[in-house]
Amino acid sequence: MDAANQTQAHKHLDIGVEGMDCANCSSRIERNLNKLEGVKANVNLATERASVSFDASQINAERVLENISQSGYKPVTNEVTLNVGGMTCANCVSRIEKKVGGLEGVLEANVNLATERASIKFVPASVSLREIKTAIEGAGYEITGSDEANEASDNRKSHEDRLRRDALIASVLAAPLLLLEMVPMLIPGGMAMRDALIGHNTVMWLGFVLATLVMFGPGLRFIRTGWPALFQGSPDMNSLVTLGSSAAYLYSLVATFAPQLLPEGTRNVYYEAAASIVAIILIGRWLELRAKGRSGDAIKKLLSLQAKTARVERAGELVEIAVDDVRLGDTIQVRPGEKIPVDGVLVSGRSYLDESMITGEAIPVEKAEGAEVVGGTLNTTGSFTFQATKVGADTTLAHIIKMVEDAQGSKAPIQALADRVVAVFVPVILVIAALTFIVWLIWGPSPELSFALVNAVAVLLIACPCAMGIATPISIMVGSGKAAELGTLFRTGEALQTLQDAKVLAFDKTGTLTKGKPELTDFVLQGDLAGAEVLRLVASAEAQSEHPIAGAIVAGAQARGLELSAPTNFEALPGFGVQAEIDGHRVEVGADRYMKQLGLTLPADVANSLADAGKTPLYAAIDGRLEAVIAVADTLKKGSAEAVKTLHDLGLKVAMITGDNERTARAIAGQLGIDEVLAEVLPGGKVEAVKNLQKLGSVAFVGDGINDAPALAQADVGVAIGTGTDIAIEAADVILMSGDLRGVPNALSLSRATLTNIRQNLFWAFAYNTALIPVAAGILYPWFGLLLSPILAAAAMGLSDLFVIGNAMRLKGFKPPMPFEVQKEAGLEPTLATA
């Protein structure tokens, strides 16, 4: 390895380390780091820093940080999102990523052209934020603000205003040149008439003045970025525009001030082309920026949900303060029609809240004492007070905004194709333009030099790869924003792509397909007593039991308005049931083995029918006579059956993973129309169950519990129910903010629509450039006498970008296959029936 490569491979990091208390701590970290191949480390307890030198060809910075974490300490890293102005194509993205990623201490640099943001993870002890900003500015781009959303919006508007101003100035200056040069060409004898009225020299000198004002006024933004990028060996769109407009302008300067240097017949000026190219490109960029701004409407809508103030109890009085000043534990009052300022728990009052902006559910949800309320939701009717439990960046809405921003700023795997092509596209275009110039100069008609110049410039302008660079991120941006409106959060662009590849949709049963708690579903009478009386006596006996099934029976009786009596001589018989004295009656409730122990004959047909329906049969005897067969079941969630049917319609195989016995699991699967059943799976066996399903194809697993987290991680795509545990949500790639499973086919359909949209964009961008480059080079001229004007080439390039953005914007009109507001809840009402 030569000296240059050795220097490049050798890296040094200063890493802040938290948690060191003594010399043993520092020596342990140092010892573990030095065990790594190619690493030499020194850890200083006093400064709480690790100074690490390593060979980058053998190990990377992430592995060094991971080693410190594995030693039990926390390496200090930072993440920042910067708004970057001046990016125009994928080459800009690549250039910034390389420039920033090459800084020692930068662990990761991801730049998104659609959002105009750079997300950077770095080690602050090794590289400062100022150095990162300087590197971006040194690459020819502008830091337009911090990662604050409102500031980003203001900076975007300021950038748009500057572009509009420059586009207007360039257009006003270029318009006379187009009128004087292009219009006369369309009229027979028009050029002679123009020269007679105005004079050829006057037109030429006017062209020089106006074109110079355009080139070194509004056009200076291209020159400042384009030439440095070209000289540094990483040409971008600005380089192509600069080359094209400068070639026309400089050629015209020679024709104006030193015509003797040009052959006879080639002393033409192209001031109108130079000025018009700049004006048209600026107009295109301004329209593109406006369209991209609208594609980020999802974030704006989410931000608009945030309340600005809160009415808080302080020192016994209600005071109105800014939401940012709300503290944990504050008691907050909310009136009808107001937004909930932060997350909390309702302490008094009752109301209905519109949570559609968070969950996608259109029907207001009733909230009473003890219920959780979410910041950003809308209070519709009553007044209430609640206690703040999450404020600032910890609120649900803040997390949602962060997830949407992360998803919009991430790259989908399909973008790798565009990145690879764009990396070589501009250099190839420069070669093609050079060849075009040479071919026309050697074999073109007279005046050869003029033809060579015009066609080479047209090639440079038509081939700008902006549409390629923006094809994927703009669709991800709009698609993930639309998903948020529907109550679905995609963590990354990769999740958005991977979900549409799923062949198998596997559901956890309890808490996902079902409500997760037993309910009274059937009450089949066997004797002569009235049904309401039997249920009242049974529920009175069960009221003393802590078993979940007992709670379901009591809740069922109370829901019917039955008044329970206090039992006497209550006794719980583990594994069998309960017995008690109720209003002078001996009541015995329990499993079939308990009834057999009492010597009672059981109706096998009723019991088998209930078991086949996935329900747990129990029996009630009063005064020694069998009076009822009771069924308790973990009932299905609303929309579960419809969701499974829609998934089948979308071509997926649906599976269920559960710890239930085979018979019960098969019964529930039969109700839902599920294809594959994996029953009697222990919590630790869910990962293996997912692996088995992956033999059938890509698997998306839907779960909500703590024990679902490993399966969510194992699946190709993990989908967590937002009403589930934090651990499950953290392990998932996709989150359904509502517990409604109809969100699953909606998310899948949106994923497919987004990827279809990306493929359309990429096809258009690649096909458009591929088809028009030969046209710009003049391939049609020998047969049809047609050439593509540089002015038209610039306009066509801009239209390509607008087409891609417009196509992506169609995702905002996506119609989910299962909109919540049109669905009916099909609940199972327990009935009092006579056998």
Coordinates of C-alpha atoms in Angstrom, one line a residue, residues 27 135 138 141 199 237 304 369 397 449 483 494 504 576 689 705 725 769 803 828:
S27 CA -8.9 0.5 31.6
A135 CA -17.9 21.3 4.3
G138 CA -17.4 24.4 0.5
Y141 CA -24.3 24.7 -1.4
G199 CA -30.1 47.4 -37.6
M237 CA -26.7 19.7 -13.4
S304 CA -50.9 22.4 12.3
E369 CA -61.9 9.6 34.1
L397 CA -47.7 13.8 17.9
L449 CA -19.1 25.3 -36.3
A483 CA -49.9 7.0 5.1
E494 CA -37.2 0.5 2.9
V504 CA -47.7 -14.0 3.5
F576 CA -63.0 -26.6 38.6
A689 CA -43.0 -19.9 13.4
G705 CA -47.5 -7.5 22.7
T725 CA -46.8 -2.0 23.9
N769 CA -33.3 11.1 -21.3
F803 CA -43.9 15.5 -14.8
L828 CA -71.0 -10.4 18.7

